[in-house]
Amino acid sequence: MILGARAFTKTGAEGANCAALPERGFGIAVKADDGGGRAAQAMIAALILRFGGFDEALMARLAPFLAPRLRNWRGVEVGALRPAGPLVDDARLHA
C-alpha cells in the first residue's frame, strides 16, 4: 500500500496478507478462507485504518483498498467488497 514508513504490507500466497505498523509496535495477519487476495487486502486496509492512528490524508490513500469495485470482463461494475465485523466496525467504512 501507499503509506510510506507508517505501515508496511506484504501479500502472500493463498489469500494471506500481513501488515506492520511500526509506530504502534504491532503487526497484523489476515488469511482469506477461499484463498483469494481481494478480501484479505480489503480487511488489511480496514484494520490499518482502525489501528493506524492516521490523519485524514493518509486515510484517503486507503480508500481504494477498503471497498474495491468488482468488474466483469467487459468492465461493467458487478459488485464490491467491503470489510465487516467487530474489528472493523468503523463509521468511516460505511460512508
Short mmCIF file of N, CA and C in Angstrom, two decimals:
data_model
loop_
_atom_site.label_atom_id
_atom_site.label_comp_id
_atom_site.label_asym_id
_atom_site.label_seq_id
_atom_site.Cartn_x
_atom_site.Cartn_y
_atom_site.Cartn_z
N MET A 1 0.83 -1.18 0.00
CA MET A 1 0.00 0.00 0.00
C MET A 1 0.87 1.24 0.00
N ILE A 2 0.26 2.37 -0.03
CA ILE A 2 0.99 3.61 -0.25
C ILE A 2 0.95 4.50 0.99
N LEU A 3 1.51 4.02 2.09
CA LEU A 3 1.50 4.77 3.34
C LEU A 3 2.90 5.10 3.83
N GLY A 4 3.89 4.93 3.00
CA GLY A 4 5.25 5.25 3.38
C GLY A 4 5.74 4.38 4.52
N ALA A 5 6.50 4.96 5.41
CA ALA A 5 7.08 4.20 6.52
C ALA A 5 6.12 3.98 7.67
N ARG A 6 4.92 4.51 7.59
CA ARG A 6 3.95 4.37 8.68
C ARG A 6 3.31 2.99 8.73
N ALA A 7 3.25 2.33 7.57
CA ALA A 7 2.69 0.98 7.52
C ALA A 7 3.33 0.22 6.37
N PHE A 8 3.65 -1.01 6.62
CA PHE A 8 4.21 -1.88 5.59
C PHE A 8 3.25 -3.04 5.38
N THR A 9 3.03 -3.42 4.14
CA THR A 9 2.16 -4.55 3.85
C THR A 9 2.88 -5.53 2.94
N LYS A 10 2.44 -6.77 3.03
CA LYS A 10 3.00 -7.84 2.20
C LYS A 10 1.89 -8.82 1.89
N THR A 11 1.70 -9.09 0.62
CA THR A 11 0.74 -10.11 0.23
C THR A 11 1.48 -11.43 0.09
N GLY A 12 0.74 -12.49 0.32
CA GLY A 12 1.32 -13.82 0.20
C GLY A 12 0.43 -14.71 -0.63
N ALA A 13 0.78 -15.95 -0.66
CA ALA A 13 0.01 -16.93 -1.43
C ALA A 13 -1.26 -17.33 -0.68
N GLU A 14 -2.22 -17.80 -1.43
CA GLU A 14 -3.46 -18.36 -0.87
C GLU A 14 -4.23 -17.40 0.04
N GLY A 15 -4.25 -16.12 -0.32
CA GLY A 15 -5.07 -15.16 0.41
C GLY A 15 -4.49 -14.69 1.73
N ALA A 16 -3.20 -14.79 1.90
CA ALA A 16 -2.57 -14.29 3.12
C ALA A 16 -2.07 -12.87 2.88
N ASN A 17 -2.31 -12.00 3.83
CA ASN A 17 -1.82 -10.62 3.80
C ASN A 17 -1.34 -10.25 5.19
N CYS A 18 -0.26 -9.50 5.26
CA CYS A 18 0.31 -9.06 6.53
C CYS A 18 0.58 -7.57 6.47
N ALA A 19 0.59 -6.95 7.62
CA ALA A 19 0.92 -5.53 7.71
C ALA A 19 1.67 -5.29 9.02
N ALA A 20 2.53 -4.31 9.01
CA ALA A 20 3.23 -3.86 10.21
C ALA A 20 2.98 -2.38 10.39
N LEU A 21 2.71 -2.00 11.62
CA LEU A 21 2.53 -0.61 11.99
C LEU A 21 3.64 -0.27 12.98
N PRO A 22 4.83 0.11 12.50
CA PRO A 22 5.98 0.30 13.38
C PRO A 22 5.76 1.30 14.51
N GLU A 23 5.05 2.39 14.24
CA GLU A 23 4.80 3.39 15.29
C GLU A 23 3.94 2.84 16.41
N ARG A 24 3.09 1.88 16.10
CA ARG A 24 2.22 1.25 17.09
C ARG A 24 2.87 0.03 17.74
N GLY A 25 3.89 -0.49 17.07
CA GLY A 25 4.62 -1.63 17.62
C GLY A 25 3.91 -2.97 17.46
N PHE A 26 3.11 -3.10 16.42
CA PHE A 26 2.48 -4.40 16.20
C PHE A 26 2.26 -4.69 14.72
N GLY A 27 1.92 -5.93 14.49
CA GLY A 27 1.66 -6.39 13.14
C GLY A 27 0.30 -7.06 13.07
N ILE A 28 -0.17 -7.24 11.85
CA ILE A 28 -1.48 -7.83 11.58
C ILE A 28 -1.31 -8.87 10.49
N ALA A 29 -2.00 -9.99 10.63
CA ALA A 29 -2.01 -11.01 9.58
C ALA A 29 -3.45 -11.43 9.34
N VAL A 30 -3.80 -11.58 8.07
CA VAL A 30 -5.14 -11.99 7.66
C VAL A 30 -5.02 -13.09 6.63
N LYS A 31 -5.88 -14.10 6.75
CA LYS A 31 -5.92 -15.19 5.78
C LYS A 31 -7.35 -15.36 5.31
N ALA A 32 -7.58 -15.23 4.01
CA ALA A 32 -8.90 -15.44 3.44
C ALA A 32 -9.13 -16.94 3.26
N ASP A 33 -10.23 -17.43 3.78
CA ASP A 33 -10.52 -18.87 3.69
C ASP A 33 -10.57 -19.38 2.26
N ASP A 34 -11.05 -18.55 1.35
CA ASP A 34 -11.18 -19.02 -0.03
C ASP A 34 -9.88 -18.92 -0.82
N GLY A 35 -8.83 -18.38 -0.21
CA GLY A 35 -7.55 -18.29 -0.88
C GLY A 35 -7.40 -17.09 -1.80
N GLY A 36 -8.45 -16.28 -1.90
CA GLY A 36 -8.39 -15.10 -2.75
C GLY A 36 -7.76 -13.92 -2.03
N GLY A 37 -7.07 -13.09 -2.76
CA GLY A 37 -6.39 -11.96 -2.15
C GLY A 37 -7.24 -10.72 -1.99
N ARG A 38 -8.32 -10.59 -2.77
CA ARG A 38 -9.11 -9.35 -2.73
C ARG A 38 -9.72 -9.10 -1.36
N ALA A 39 -10.34 -10.09 -0.78
CA ALA A 39 -10.98 -9.91 0.52
C ALA A 39 -9.96 -9.67 1.61
N ALA A 40 -8.86 -10.40 1.58
CA ALA A 40 -7.81 -10.21 2.59
C ALA A 40 -7.22 -8.81 2.49
N GLN A 41 -7.04 -8.30 1.28
CA GLN A 41 -6.49 -6.96 1.11
C GLN A 41 -7.44 -5.91 1.67
N ALA A 42 -8.74 -6.06 1.44
CA ALA A 42 -9.71 -5.11 1.98
C ALA A 42 -9.73 -5.16 3.50
N MET A 43 -9.61 -6.34 4.07
CA MET A 43 -9.60 -6.47 5.52
C MET A 43 -8.35 -5.85 6.12
N ILE A 44 -7.20 -6.07 5.51
CA ILE A 44 -5.95 -5.45 5.99
C ILE A 44 -6.08 -3.94 5.95
N ALA A 45 -6.63 -3.39 4.87
CA ALA A 45 -6.81 -1.93 4.77
C ALA A 45 -7.71 -1.42 5.89
N ALA A 46 -8.79 -2.15 6.18
CA ALA A 46 -9.70 -1.74 7.24
C ALA A 46 -9.03 -1.79 8.61
N LEU A 47 -8.22 -2.80 8.84
CA LEU A 47 -7.53 -2.91 10.13
C LEU A 47 -6.46 -1.84 10.28
N ILE A 48 -5.78 -1.51 9.18
CA ILE A 48 -4.81 -0.41 9.23
C ILE A 48 -5.54 0.89 9.55
N LEU A 49 -6.69 1.11 8.94
CA LEU A 49 -7.49 2.29 9.23
C LEU A 49 -7.88 2.32 10.70
N ARG A 50 -8.32 1.19 11.21
CA ARG A 50 -8.80 1.10 12.60
C ARG A 50 -7.68 1.34 13.61
N PHE A 51 -6.52 0.74 13.39
CA PHE A 51 -5.47 0.76 14.40
C PHE A 51 -4.29 1.67 14.09
N GLY A 52 -4.25 2.24 12.90
CA GLY A 52 -3.09 3.00 12.48
C GLY A 52 -2.94 4.38 13.07
N GLY A 53 -4.03 5.02 13.48
CA GLY A 53 -3.94 6.36 14.01
C GLY A 53 -3.52 7.39 12.98
N PHE A 54 -3.96 7.21 11.74
CA PHE A 54 -3.54 8.09 10.66
C PHE A 54 -4.43 9.31 10.55
N ASP A 55 -3.88 10.36 9.94
CA ASP A 55 -4.67 11.56 9.67
C ASP A 55 -5.55 11.33 8.43
N GLU A 56 -6.38 12.30 8.14
CA GLU A 56 -7.33 12.15 7.02
C GLU A 56 -6.64 11.94 5.67
N ALA A 57 -5.49 12.59 5.47
CA ALA A 57 -4.80 12.45 4.19
C ALA A 57 -4.33 11.01 3.96
N LEU A 58 -3.76 10.40 5.00
CA LEU A 58 -3.31 9.01 4.85
C LEU A 58 -4.49 8.06 4.77
N MET A 59 -5.55 8.37 5.49
CA MET A 59 -6.73 7.51 5.42
C MET A 59 -7.34 7.55 4.02
N ALA A 60 -7.26 8.70 3.36
CA ALA A 60 -7.78 8.81 1.99
C ALA A 60 -7.02 7.88 1.05
N ARG A 61 -5.75 7.66 1.32
CA ARG A 61 -4.97 6.74 0.49
C ARG A 61 -5.44 5.29 0.63
N LEU A 62 -6.06 4.98 1.75
CA LEU A 62 -6.58 3.63 1.96
C LEU A 62 -7.90 3.39 1.22
N ALA A 63 -8.61 4.44 0.88
CA ALA A 63 -9.96 4.33 0.32
C ALA A 63 -10.08 3.34 -0.83
N PRO A 64 -9.18 3.35 -1.82
CA PRO A 64 -9.35 2.41 -2.94
C PRO A 64 -9.25 0.94 -2.53
N PHE A 65 -8.63 0.67 -1.40
CA PHE A 65 -8.44 -0.71 -0.95
C PHE A 65 -9.57 -1.17 -0.03
N LEU A 66 -10.32 -0.23 0.54
CA LEU A 66 -11.35 -0.58 1.52
C LEU A 66 -12.59 -1.20 0.90
N ALA A 67 -12.99 -0.74 -0.24
CA ALA A 67 -14.20 -1.26 -0.88
C ALA A 67 -13.97 -1.33 -2.38
N PRO A 68 -13.09 -2.22 -2.82
CA PRO A 68 -12.82 -2.30 -4.25
C PRO A 68 -14.06 -2.72 -5.05
N ARG A 69 -14.24 -2.08 -6.17
CA ARG A 69 -15.34 -2.40 -7.07
C ARG A 69 -14.95 -3.62 -7.92
N LEU A 70 -15.89 -4.49 -8.11
CA LEU A 70 -15.67 -5.69 -8.92
C LEU A 70 -16.27 -5.45 -10.30
N ARG A 71 -15.49 -5.76 -11.31
CA ARG A 71 -15.95 -5.56 -12.69
C ARG A 71 -15.82 -6.86 -13.47
N ASN A 72 -16.73 -7.04 -14.40
CA ASN A 72 -16.65 -8.23 -15.25
C ASN A 72 -15.66 -7.99 -16.39
N TRP A 73 -15.55 -8.94 -17.28
CA TRP A 73 -14.57 -8.85 -18.36
C TRP A 73 -14.84 -7.69 -19.31
N ARG A 74 -16.08 -7.18 -19.30
CA ARG A 74 -16.42 -6.04 -20.16
C ARG A 74 -16.23 -4.70 -19.45
N GLY A 75 -15.80 -4.75 -18.20
CA GLY A 75 -15.59 -3.52 -17.44
C GLY A 75 -16.81 -3.00 -16.73
N VAL A 76 -17.90 -3.77 -16.75
CA VAL A 76 -19.13 -3.36 -16.09
C VAL A 76 -19.03 -3.70 -14.60
N GLU A 77 -19.35 -2.73 -13.76
CA GLU A 77 -19.32 -2.97 -12.32
C GLU A 77 -20.42 -3.97 -11.94
N VAL A 78 -20.02 -5.04 -11.26
CA VAL A 78 -20.96 -6.09 -10.89
C VAL A 78 -21.06 -6.29 -9.39
N GLY A 79 -20.29 -5.53 -8.62
CA GLY A 79 -20.35 -5.65 -7.17
C GLY A 79 -19.18 -4.92 -6.53
N ALA A 80 -19.05 -5.15 -5.23
CA ALA A 80 -17.97 -4.54 -4.47
C ALA A 80 -17.70 -5.40 -3.24
N LEU A 81 -16.50 -5.26 -2.74
CA LEU A 81 -16.15 -5.91 -1.48
C LEU A 81 -16.18 -4.85 -0.39
N ARG A 82 -16.50 -5.27 0.83
CA ARG A 82 -16.37 -4.37 1.95
C ARG A 82 -16.11 -5.19 3.20
N PRO A 83 -15.20 -4.74 4.03
CA PRO A 83 -14.90 -5.47 5.26
C PRO A 83 -16.06 -5.31 6.25
N ALA A 84 -16.23 -6.29 7.10
CA ALA A 84 -17.30 -6.25 8.09
C ALA A 84 -16.84 -6.97 9.35
N GLY A 85 -17.56 -6.76 10.42
CA GLY A 85 -17.25 -7.43 11.67
C GLY A 85 -16.82 -6.46 12.75
N PRO A 86 -16.73 -6.94 13.97
CA PRO A 86 -16.45 -6.06 15.10
C PRO A 86 -15.08 -5.39 15.06
N LEU A 87 -14.08 -6.02 14.48
CA LEU A 87 -12.76 -5.39 14.42
C LEU A 87 -12.71 -4.21 13.48
N VAL A 88 -13.59 -4.18 12.51
CA VAL A 88 -13.58 -3.09 11.53
C VAL A 88 -14.84 -2.26 11.58
N ASP A 89 -15.60 -2.39 12.65
CA ASP A 89 -16.83 -1.62 12.76
C ASP A 89 -16.47 -0.16 13.01
N ASP A 90 -16.42 0.59 11.96
CA ASP A 90 -15.95 1.97 11.98
C ASP A 90 -16.83 2.77 11.03
N ALA A 91 -17.33 3.88 11.48
CA ALA A 91 -18.23 4.69 10.66
C ALA A 91 -17.58 5.13 9.36
N ARG A 92 -16.26 5.29 9.35
CA ARG A 92 -15.57 5.72 8.12
C ARG A 92 -15.68 4.68 7.02
N LEU A 93 -15.92 3.44 7.38
CA LEU A 93 -16.04 2.38 6.37
C LEU A 93 -17.42 2.33 5.74
N HIS A 94 -18.39 2.95 6.38
CA HIS A 94 -19.77 2.88 5.91
C HIS A 94 -20.23 4.17 5.24
N ALA A 95 -19.31 5.07 5.03
CA ALA A 95 -19.69 6.37 4.43
C ALA A 95 -19.90 6.21 2.93
#
